[in-house]
């Protein structure tokens, strides 16, 4: 018996008008781009929001279930994302992020990947919220590997080949070394590396200029940085990530999940994603 495919695909801005049973905000606007990119829907009731002016390149978004949200803020740089999103999961990418190559996201089992503003993605960065196969205790036969969301703060440097697994939470201003496998909490203004990742430095911050082509004069000027722009601390703006996620998990539709993302946009305090004492 033959079956009729319900797959819908966007390969250009013009294709958006033909999408049915899913909500798409993806439109050509000042500064925008949709180069070598596609969006595929294999489900219904999903929401895709790409902020006006976003520049997508080498991006492939695939909705494999129903009721999910992909919410991408714009950047002056190209956004490069390969994401497969399943039922009722959320991928939120904050403004101002940069990519050396496409980052891979796999939010599944109704868990989420939340990335704050100004993240710097090195090559081949990957996120997974599930293992994904089931693991049980031999003593009581209960599952021991529940899926969990991943939270990344603002202005985080994600090193080459770094991997963020279920339950990872990284505070603003931190640095993850190349090939780090992150499974737990990394505080703000820390550096972490290894398998599994461990904190190897504290009370540090980083800035974006690349030193590869620097002259001696530039190196001398870069020996110090005047300002606390990227130093984070606890204050009244710090969000309760667990409470926020509980609100998200109580959402019953993609429209409500989209509204949650919009509320996250409104939390603009510098220290909102601080992690630490």
PDB file of C-alpha atoms in Angstrom:
ATOM      1  CA  UNK A   1       0.000   0.000   0.000  1.00  0.00           C
ATOM      2  CA  UNK A   2       1.413   3.361  -0.979  1.00  0.00           C
ATOM      3  CA  UNK A   3       1.461   6.203   1.489  1.00  0.00           C
ATOM      4  CA  UNK A   4       1.265   9.919   0.881  1.00  0.00           C
ATOM      5  CA  UNK A   5       4.186  11.870   2.296  1.00  0.00           C
ATOM      6  CA  UNK A   6       3.300  14.787   4.543  1.00  0.00           C
ATOM      7  CA  UNK A   7       6.816  16.226   4.369  1.00  0.00           C
ATOM      8  CA  UNK A   8       7.078  19.941   3.643  1.00  0.00           C
ATOM      9  CA  UNK A   9      10.357  21.630   2.754  1.00  0.00           C
ATOM     10  CA  UNK A  10      11.580  25.211   2.578  1.00  0.00           C
ATOM     11  CA  UNK A  11      14.578  25.902   0.345  1.00  0.00           C
ATOM     12  CA  UNK A  12      13.892  29.570  -0.348  1.00  0.00           C
ATOM     13  CA  UNK A  13      11.931  32.422   1.180  1.00  0.00           C
ATOM     14  CA  UNK A  14       9.257  31.876  -1.458  1.00  0.00           C
ATOM     15  CA  UNK A  15       8.562  28.346  -0.167  1.00  0.00           C
ATOM     16  CA  UNK A  16       7.322  29.671   3.183  1.00  0.00           C
ATOM     17  CA  UNK A  17       3.925  30.576   1.743  1.00  0.00           C
ATOM     18  CA  UNK A  18       3.240  26.928   0.918  1.00  0.00           C
ATOM     19  CA  UNK A  19       3.745  25.563   4.438  1.00  0.00           C
ATOM     20  CA  UNK A  20       0.616  24.165   6.093  1.00  0.00           C
ATOM     21  CA  UNK A  21      -0.170  23.113   9.673  1.00  0.00           C
ATOM     22  CA  UNK A  22       3.050  24.663  10.977  1.00  0.00           C
ATOM     23  CA  UNK A  23       3.854  28.308  11.767  1.00  0.00           C
ATOM     24  CA  UNK A  24       6.879  29.857  10.075  1.00  0.00           C
ATOM     25  CA  UNK A  25       8.366  33.337  10.523  1.00  0.00           C
ATOM     26  CA  UNK A  26      11.162  33.338   7.959  1.00  0.00           C
ATOM     27  CA  UNK A  27      11.191  36.217   5.543  1.00  0.00           C
ATOM     28  CA  UNK A  28      13.541  38.176   3.382  1.00  0.00           C
ATOM     29  CA  UNK A  29      14.353  41.444   5.106  1.00  0.00           C
ATOM     30  CA  UNK A  30      17.135  44.006   5.367  1.00  0.00           C
ATOM     31  CA  UNK A  31      20.432  42.190   5.814  1.00  0.00           C
ATOM     32  CA  UNK A  32      18.906  38.697   5.810  1.00  0.00           C
ATOM     33  CA  UNK A  33      20.224  35.623   3.996  1.00  0.00           C
ATOM     34  CA  UNK A  34      19.055  32.053   3.445  1.00  0.00           C
ATOM     35  CA  UNK A  35      22.025  30.497   1.677  1.00  0.00           C
ATOM     36  CA  UNK A  36      22.493  26.747   1.061  1.00  0.00           C
ATOM     37  CA  UNK A  37      19.876  26.143   3.748  1.00  0.00           C
ATOM     38  CA  UNK A  38      16.618  24.233   4.200  1.00  0.00           C
ATOM     39  CA  UNK A  39      13.806  23.586   6.661  1.00  0.00           C
ATOM     40  CA  UNK A  40      11.883  20.298   6.661  1.00  0.00           C
ATOM     41  CA  UNK A  41       8.660  19.527   8.507  1.00  0.00           C
ATOM     42  CA  UNK A  42       7.764  15.881   9.118  1.00  0.00           C
ATOM     43  CA  UNK A  43       5.161  16.848  11.709  1.00  0.00           C
ATOM     44  CA  UNK A  44       2.548  19.464  12.512  1.00  0.00           C
ATOM     45  CA  UNK A  45       1.891  22.183  15.058  1.00  0.00           C
ATOM     46  CA  UNK A  46       5.522  23.306  15.081  1.00  0.00           C
ATOM     47  CA  UNK A  47       6.819  26.884  15.140  1.00  0.00           C
ATOM     48  CA  UNK A  48       9.919  28.258  13.431  1.00  0.00           C
ATOM     49  CA  UNK A  49      10.935  31.834  14.230  1.00  0.00           C
ATOM     50  CA  UNK A  50      13.941  33.326  12.444  1.00  0.00           C
ATOM     51  CA  UNK A  51      14.374  36.939  13.471  1.00  0.00           C
ATOM     52  CA  UNK A  52      14.251  39.461  10.648  1.00  0.00           C
ATOM     53  CA  UNK A  53      17.745  40.259   9.453  1.00  0.00           C
ATOM     54  CA  UNK A  54      19.185  36.866  10.415  1.00  0.00           C
ATOM     55  CA  UNK A  55      21.766  35.486   7.982  1.00  0.00           C
ATOM     56  CA  UNK A  56      21.427  31.716   7.656  1.00  0.00           C
ATOM     57  CA  UNK A  57      24.076  29.723   5.815  1.00  0.00           C
ATOM     58  CA  UNK A  58      24.613  25.941   5.580  1.00  0.00           C
ATOM     59  CA  UNK A  59      21.664  25.578   7.939  1.00  0.00           C
ATOM     60  CA  UNK A  60      19.416  22.511   7.954  1.00  0.00           C
ATOM     61  CA  UNK A  61      16.469  22.447  10.325  1.00  0.00           C
ATOM     62  CA  UNK A  62      14.316  19.339  10.555  1.00  0.00           C
ATOM     63  CA  UNK A  63      11.149  19.009  12.637  1.00  0.00           C
ATOM     64  CA  UNK A  64      10.670  15.279  13.233  1.00  0.00           C
ATOM     65  CA  UNK A  65       7.692  15.596  15.572  1.00  0.00           C
ATOM     66  CA  UNK A  66       4.851  17.856  16.628  1.00  0.00           C
ATOM     67  CA  UNK A  67       4.593  20.958  18.799  1.00  0.00           C
ATOM     68  CA  UNK A  68       8.265  21.945  18.778  1.00  0.00           C
ATOM     69  CA  UNK A  69       9.900  25.366  18.461  1.00  0.00           C
ATOM     70  CA  UNK A  70      13.111  26.540  16.815  1.00  0.00           C
ATOM     71  CA  UNK A  71      13.751  30.188  17.693  1.00  0.00           C
ATOM     72  CA  UNK A  72      16.796  31.853  16.135  1.00  0.00           C
ATOM     73  CA  UNK A  73      17.804  35.441  16.907  1.00  0.00           C
ATOM     74  CA  UNK A  74      19.813  37.440  14.424  1.00  0.00           C
ATOM     75  CA  UNK A  75      23.510  38.156  14.375  1.00  0.00           C
ATOM     76  CA  UNK A  76      25.771  40.401  12.331  1.00  0.00           C
ATOM     77  CA  UNK A  77      27.537  37.145  11.473  1.00  0.00           C
ATOM     78  CA  UNK A  78      26.246  34.078   9.655  1.00  0.00           C
ATOM     79  CA  UNK A  79      24.233  31.552  11.647  1.00  0.00           C
ATOM     80  CA  UNK A  80      25.124  27.948  10.795  1.00  0.00           C
ATOM     81  CA  UNK A  81      22.939  25.323  12.458  1.00  0.00           C
ATOM     82  CA  UNK A  82      22.114  21.688  11.769  1.00  0.00           C
ATOM     83  CA  UNK A  83      19.215  20.713  14.037  1.00  0.00           C
ATOM     84  CA  UNK A  84      16.803  17.817  14.309  1.00  0.00           C
ATOM     85  CA  UNK A  85      14.027  18.594  16.771  1.00  0.00           C
ATOM     86  CA  UNK A  86      11.508  16.066  18.032  1.00  0.00           C
ATOM     87  CA  UNK A  87       8.134  16.306  19.824  1.00  0.00           C
ATOM     88  CA  UNK A  88       7.566  19.345  22.070  1.00  0.00           C
ATOM     89  CA  UNK A  89      11.229  20.333  22.303  1.00  0.00           C
ATOM     90  CA  UNK A  90      12.708  23.830  22.012  1.00  0.00           C
ATOM     91  CA  UNK A  91      15.908  25.094  20.431  1.00  0.00           C
ATOM     92  CA  UNK A  92      16.535  28.729  21.405  1.00  0.00           C
ATOM     93  CA  UNK A  93      19.573  30.555  20.038  1.00  0.00           C
ATOM     94  CA  UNK A  94      20.201  34.044  21.357  1.00  0.00           C
ATOM     95  CA  UNK A  95      21.404  37.091  19.401  1.00  0.00           C
ATOM     96  CA  UNK A  96      24.914  37.820  18.221  1.00  0.00           C
ATOM     97  CA  UNK A  97      26.260  34.268  17.983  1.00  0.00           C
ATOM     98  CA  UNK A  98      29.062  33.288  15.590  1.00  0.00           C
ATOM     99  CA  UNK A  99      29.979  29.987  13.933  1.00  0.00           C
ATOM    100  CA  UNK A 100      33.176  28.609  12.434  1.00  0.00           C
ATOM    101  CA  UNK A 101      31.167  25.705  10.986  1.00  0.00           C
ATOM    102  CA  UNK A 102      27.611  24.425  11.513  1.00  0.00           C
ATOM    103  CA  UNK A 103      26.813  23.493  15.120  1.00  0.00           C
ATOM    104  CA  UNK A 104      24.671  20.386  15.593  1.00  0.00           C
ATOM    105  CA  UNK A 105      21.647  20.327  17.888  1.00  0.00           C
ATOM    106  CA  UNK A 106      19.479  17.368  18.879  1.00  0.00           C
ATOM    107  CA  UNK A 107      16.769  18.391  21.389  1.00  0.00           C
ATOM    108  CA  UNK A 108      14.693  15.267  22.047  1.00  0.00           C
ATOM    109  CA  UNK A 109      12.306  13.607  24.499  1.00  0.00           C
ATOM    110  CA  UNK A 110      10.631  16.952  25.253  1.00  0.00           C
ATOM    111  CA  UNK A 111      13.881  18.512  26.485  1.00  0.00           C
ATOM    112  CA  UNK A 112      15.485  21.700  25.251  1.00  0.00           C
ATOM    113  CA  UNK A 113      18.711  23.425  24.220  1.00  0.00           C
ATOM    114  CA  UNK A 114      18.893  27.057  25.342  1.00  0.00           C
ATOM    115  CA  UNK A 115      21.848  29.199  24.227  1.00  0.00           C
ATOM    116  CA  UNK A 116      22.245  32.807  25.314  1.00  0.00           C
ATOM    117  CA  UNK A 117      23.633  35.820  23.457  1.00  0.00           C
ATOM    118  CA  UNK A 118      27.057  36.271  21.861  1.00  0.00           C
ATOM    119  CA  UNK A 119      28.105  32.617  21.979  1.00  0.00           C
ATOM    120  CA  UNK A 120      31.203  31.824  19.912  1.00  0.00           C
ATOM    121  CA  UNK A 121      30.984  28.395  18.283  1.00  0.00           C
ATOM    122  CA  UNK A 122      34.218  26.839  17.113  1.00  0.00           C
ATOM    123  CA  UNK A 123      34.107  23.976  14.612  1.00  0.00           C
ATOM    124  CA  UNK A 124      31.904  20.906  15.092  1.00  0.00           C
ATOM    125  CA  UNK A 125      30.162  21.811  18.360  1.00  0.00           C
ATOM    126  CA  UNK A 126      27.372  19.357  19.266  1.00  0.00           C
ATOM    127  CA  UNK A 127      24.428  19.320  21.690  1.00  0.00           C
ATOM    128  CA  UNK A 128      22.343  16.304  22.743  1.00  0.00           C
ATOM    129  CA  UNK A 129      19.641  16.099  25.422  1.00  0.00           C
ATOM    130  CA  UNK A 130      19.359  12.282  25.376  1.00  0.00           C
ATOM    131  CA  UNK A 131      21.744   9.308  25.318  1.00  0.00           C
ATOM    132  CA  UNK A 132      19.380   8.214  23.483  1.00  0.00           C
ATOM    133  CA  UNK A 133      18.916   4.510  24.284  1.00  0.00           C
ATOM    134  CA  UNK A 134      17.428   3.309  27.560  1.00  0.00           C
ATOM    135  CA  UNK A 135      19.625   2.291  30.496  1.00  0.00           C
ATOM    136  CA  UNK A 136      18.216   0.552  33.590  1.00  0.00           C
ATOM    137  CA  UNK A 137      19.468  -0.386  37.036  1.00  0.00           C
ATOM    138  CA  UNK A 138      20.058  -4.112  37.468  1.00  0.00           C
ATOM    139  CA  UNK A 139      18.738  -3.799  41.041  1.00  0.00           C
ATOM    140  CA  UNK A 140      15.245  -2.381  40.522  1.00  0.00           C
ATOM    141  CA  UNK A 141      14.993  -2.222  36.717  1.00  0.00           C
ATOM    142  CA  UNK A 142      14.256   1.489  36.820  1.00  0.00           C
ATOM    143  CA  UNK A 143      15.611   3.814  34.163  1.00  0.00           C
ATOM    144  CA  UNK A 144      18.763   5.651  35.220  1.00  0.00           C
ATOM    145  CA  UNK A 145      19.483   7.856  32.192  1.00  0.00           C
ATOM    146  CA  UNK A 146      16.651  10.361  32.022  1.00  0.00           C
ATOM    147  CA  UNK A 147      16.986  13.031  29.351  1.00  0.00           C
ATOM    148  CA  UNK A 148      17.731  16.589  30.476  1.00  0.00           C
ATOM    149  CA  UNK A 149      17.969  20.011  28.894  1.00  0.00           C
ATOM    150  CA  UNK A 150      21.173  21.899  28.096  1.00  0.00           C
ATOM    151  CA  UNK A 151      21.606  25.570  29.080  1.00  0.00           C
ATOM    152  CA  UNK A 152      24.424  27.816  27.828  1.00  0.00           C
ATOM    153  CA  UNK A 153      24.800  31.357  29.177  1.00  0.00           C
ATOM    154  CA  UNK A 154      25.787  34.586  27.452  1.00  0.00           C
ATOM    155  CA  UNK A 155      29.228  35.189  25.901  1.00  0.00           C
ATOM    156  CA  UNK A 156      30.415  31.577  26.123  1.00  0.00           C
ATOM    157  CA  UNK A 157      33.300  30.283  23.986  1.00  0.00           C
ATOM    158  CA  UNK A 158      32.529  26.745  22.809  1.00  0.00           C
ATOM    159  CA  UNK A 159      35.758  25.054  21.779  1.00  0.00           C
ATOM    160  CA  UNK A 160      36.410  22.913  18.723  1.00  0.00           C
ATOM    161  CA  UNK A 161      34.695  19.498  18.820  1.00  0.00           C
ATOM    162  CA  UNK A 162      33.123  20.262  22.212  1.00  0.00           C
ATOM    163  CA  UNK A 163      30.132  18.099  23.124  1.00  0.00           C
ATOM    164  CA  UNK A 164      27.325  19.163  25.451  1.00  0.00           C
ATOM    165  CA  UNK A 165      25.291  16.286  26.840  1.00  0.00           C
ATOM    166  CA  UNK A 166      22.091  16.040  28.870  1.00  0.00           C
ATOM    167  CA  UNK A 167      22.173  18.183  32.008  1.00  0.00           C
ATOM    168  CA  UNK A 168      25.048  20.429  30.941  1.00  0.00           C
ATOM    169  CA  UNK A 169      24.767  23.994  32.213  1.00  0.00           C
ATOM    170  CA  UNK A 170      27.414  26.622  31.476  1.00  0.00           C
ATOM    171  CA  UNK A 171      27.455  30.046  33.105  1.00  0.00           C
ATOM    172  CA  UNK A 172      28.041  33.283  31.215  1.00  0.00           C
ATOM    173  CA  UNK A 173      31.579  34.285  30.306  1.00  0.00           C
ATOM    174  CA  UNK A 174      33.076  30.809  30.362  1.00  0.00           C
ATOM    175  CA  UNK A 175      35.392  28.906  28.016  1.00  0.00           C
ATOM    176  CA  UNK A 176      35.066  25.239  27.002  1.00  0.00           C
ATOM    177  CA  UNK A 177      38.256  23.709  25.682  1.00  0.00           C
ATOM    178  CA  UNK A 178      38.631  21.744  22.469  1.00  0.00           C
ATOM    179  CA  UNK A 179      37.058  18.253  22.651  1.00  0.00           C
ATOM    180  CA  UNK A 180      35.540  18.946  26.048  1.00  0.00           C
ATOM    181  CA  UNK A 181      32.615  16.674  26.929  1.00  0.00           C
ATOM    182  CA  UNK A 182      30.340  18.688  29.197  1.00  0.00           C
ATOM    183  CA  UNK A 183      27.833  16.801  31.354  1.00  0.00           C
ATOM    184  CA  UNK A 184      27.497  18.964  34.453  1.00  0.00           C
ATOM    185  CA  UNK A 185      27.625  22.568  35.614  1.00  0.00           C
ATOM    186  CA  UNK A 186      30.404  24.974  34.682  1.00  0.00           C
ATOM    187  CA  UNK A 187      30.388  28.259  36.650  1.00  0.00           C
ATOM    188  CA  UNK A 188      30.603  31.693  35.087  1.00  0.00           C
ATOM    189  CA  UNK A 189      34.036  33.087  34.159  1.00  0.00           C
ATOM    190  CA  UNK A 190      35.644  29.673  34.280  1.00  0.00           C
ATOM    191  CA  UNK A 191      37.515  27.509  31.807  1.00  0.00           C
ATOM    192  CA  UNK A 192      36.802  23.795  31.566  1.00  0.00           C
ATOM    193  CA  UNK A 193      38.148  20.926  29.518  1.00  0.00           C
ATOM    194  CA  UNK A 194      38.608  17.184  29.351  1.00  0.00           C
ATOM    195  CA  UNK A 195      36.442  14.072  29.235  1.00  0.00           C
ATOM    196  CA  UNK A 196      34.309  14.550  31.214  1.00  0.00           C
ATOM    197  CA  UNK A 197      34.950  18.276  31.402  1.00  0.00           C
ATOM    198  CA  UNK A 198      36.311  19.663  34.654  1.00  0.00           C
ATOM    199  CA  UNK A 199      36.969  23.239  35.712  1.00  0.00           C
ATOM    200  CA  UNK A 200      40.635  24.007  35.092  1.00  0.00           C
ATOM    201  CA  UNK A 201      40.595  27.772  35.625  1.00  0.00           C
ATOM    202  CA  UNK A 202      38.468  30.337  37.439  1.00  0.00           C
ATOM    203  CA  UNK A 203      38.139  34.128  37.467  1.00  0.00           C
ATOM    204  CA  UNK A 204      38.887  34.498  33.752  1.00  0.00           C
ATOM    205  CA  UNK A 205      37.128  36.164  30.828  1.00  0.00           C
ATOM    206  CA  UNK A 206      37.649  36.241  27.078  1.00  0.00           C
ATOM    207  CA  UNK A 207      37.216  38.649  24.154  1.00  0.00           C
ATOM    208  CA  UNK A 208      36.599  38.063  20.453  1.00  0.00           C
ATOM    209  CA  UNK A 209      39.664  39.424  18.596  1.00  0.00           C
ATOM    210  CA  UNK A 210      41.720  36.632  17.002  1.00  0.00           C
ATOM    211  CA  UNK A 211      45.476  36.839  17.577  1.00  0.00           C
ATOM    212  CA  UNK A 212      46.534  34.643  14.647  1.00  0.00           C
ATOM    213  CA  UNK A 213      47.662  37.506  12.405  1.00  0.00           C
ATOM    214  CA  UNK A 214      48.732  39.943  15.078  1.00  0.00           C
ATOM    215  CA  UNK A 215      51.878  42.045  14.932  1.00  0.00           C
ATOM    216  CA  UNK A 216      54.074  42.546  17.978  1.00  0.00           C
ATOM    217  CA  UNK A 217      52.438  45.939  18.485  1.00  0.00           C
ATOM    218  CA  UNK A 218      48.987  44.379  18.579  1.00  0.00           C
ATOM    219  CA  UNK A 219      50.176  41.694  20.991  1.00  0.00           C
ATOM    220  CA  UNK A 220      51.563  44.377  23.273  1.00  0.00           C
ATOM    221  CA  UNK A 221      48.264  46.296  23.200  1.00  0.00           C
ATOM    222  CA  UNK A 222      46.359  43.104  23.945  1.00  0.00           C
ATOM    223  CA  UNK A 223      48.318  42.389  27.106  1.00  0.00           C
ATOM    224  CA  UNK A 224      45.508  43.919  29.171  1.00  0.00           C
ATOM    225  CA  UNK A 225      41.827  44.754  28.752  1.00  0.00           C
ATOM    226  CA  UNK A 226      40.268  47.880  30.211  1.00  0.00           C
ATOM    227  CA  UNK A 227      36.798  47.065  31.482  1.00  0.00           C
ATOM    228  CA  UNK A 228      34.559  44.510  33.182  1.00  0.00           C
ATOM    229  CA  UNK A 229      32.268  43.963  30.208  1.00  0.00           C
ATOM    230  CA  UNK A 230      32.578  40.177  30.413  1.00  0.00           C
ATOM    231  CA  UNK A 231      32.815  39.705  34.167  1.00  0.00           C
ATOM    232  CA  UNK A 232      29.606  38.247  35.599  1.00  0.00           C
ATOM    233  CA  UNK A 233      28.286  38.224  39.163  1.00  0.00           C
ATOM    234  CA  UNK A 234      25.201  37.339  41.136  1.00  0.00           C
ATOM    235  CA  UNK A 235      22.576  40.072  41.326  1.00  0.00           C
ATOM    236  CA  UNK A 236      18.814  40.466  41.125  1.00  0.00           C
ATOM    237  CA  UNK A 237      18.826  39.738  37.373  1.00  0.00           C
ATOM    238  CA  UNK A 238      19.998  36.132  37.761  1.00  0.00           C
ATOM    239  CA  UNK A 239      17.292  33.796  36.501  1.00  0.00           C
ATOM    240  CA  UNK A 240      16.163  30.576  38.117  1.00  0.00           C
ATOM    241  CA  UNK A 241      16.762  28.188  35.226  1.00  0.00           C
ATOM    242  CA  UNK A 242      14.898  25.340  36.908  1.00  0.00           C
ATOM    243  CA  UNK A 243      11.817  27.495  37.451  1.00  0.00           C
ATOM    244  CA  UNK A 244      11.988  28.788  33.877  1.00  0.00           C
ATOM    245  CA  UNK A 245      12.222  25.288  32.513  1.00  0.00           C
ATOM    246  CA  UNK A 246       9.308  24.171  34.656  1.00  0.00           C
ATOM    247  CA  UNK A 247       7.243  26.917  33.027  1.00  0.00           C
ATOM    248  CA  UNK A 248       8.349  25.701  29.612  1.00  0.00           C
ATOM    249  CA  UNK A 249       7.452  22.110  30.420  1.00  0.00           C
ATOM    250  CA  UNK A 250       3.956  23.210  31.425  1.00  0.00           C
ATOM    251  CA  UNK A 251       3.326  24.626  27.958  1.00  0.00           C
ATOM    252  CA  UNK A 252       0.721  22.652  26.031  1.00  0.00           C
ATOM    253  CA  UNK A 253       1.361  23.977  22.518  1.00  0.00           C
ATOM    254  CA  UNK A 254       4.124  25.324  20.323  1.00  0.00           C
ATOM    255  CA  UNK A 255       2.454  28.739  20.525  1.00  0.00           C
ATOM    256  CA  UNK A 256       2.963  28.722  24.295  1.00  0.00           C
ATOM    257  CA  UNK A 257       6.556  27.547  23.849  1.00  0.00           C
ATOM    258  CA  UNK A 258       7.145  30.390  21.420  1.00  0.00           C
ATOM    259  CA  UNK A 259       5.722  32.839  23.978  1.00  0.00           C
ATOM    260  CA  UNK A 260       8.176  31.408  26.525  1.00  0.00           C
ATOM    261  CA  UNK A 261      11.052  32.170  24.144  1.00  0.00           C
ATOM    262  CA  UNK A 262       9.769  35.715  23.777  1.00  0.00           C
ATOM    263  CA  UNK A 263       9.723  36.104  27.556  1.00  0.00           C
ATOM    264  CA  UNK A 264      13.319  34.862  27.641  1.00  0.00           C
ATOM    265  CA  UNK A 265      14.176  37.579  25.108  1.00  0.00           C
ATOM    266  CA  UNK A 266      12.827  40.154  27.543  1.00  0.00           C
ATOM    267  CA  UNK A 267      15.229  39.042  30.314  1.00  0.00           C
ATOM    268  CA  UNK A 268      18.074  41.301  29.287  1.00  0.00           C
ATOM    269  CA  UNK A 269      20.028  41.745  32.522  1.00  0.00           C
ATOM    270  CA  UNK A 270      23.756  41.243  32.062  1.00  0.00           C
ATOM    271  CA  UNK A 271      23.929  38.614  34.791  1.00  0.00           C
ATOM    272  CA  UNK A 272      20.776  36.666  33.856  1.00  0.00           C
ATOM    273  CA  UNK A 273      22.673  33.408  33.210  1.00  0.00           C
ATOM    274  CA  UNK A 274      25.259  33.715  35.963  1.00  0.00           C
ATOM    275  CA  UNK A 275      26.193  30.393  37.531  1.00  0.00           C
ATOM    276  CA  UNK A 276      28.103  30.328  40.791  1.00  0.00           C
ATOM    277  CA  UNK A 277      27.959  31.070  44.483  1.00  0.00           C
TER     278      UNK A 277
END
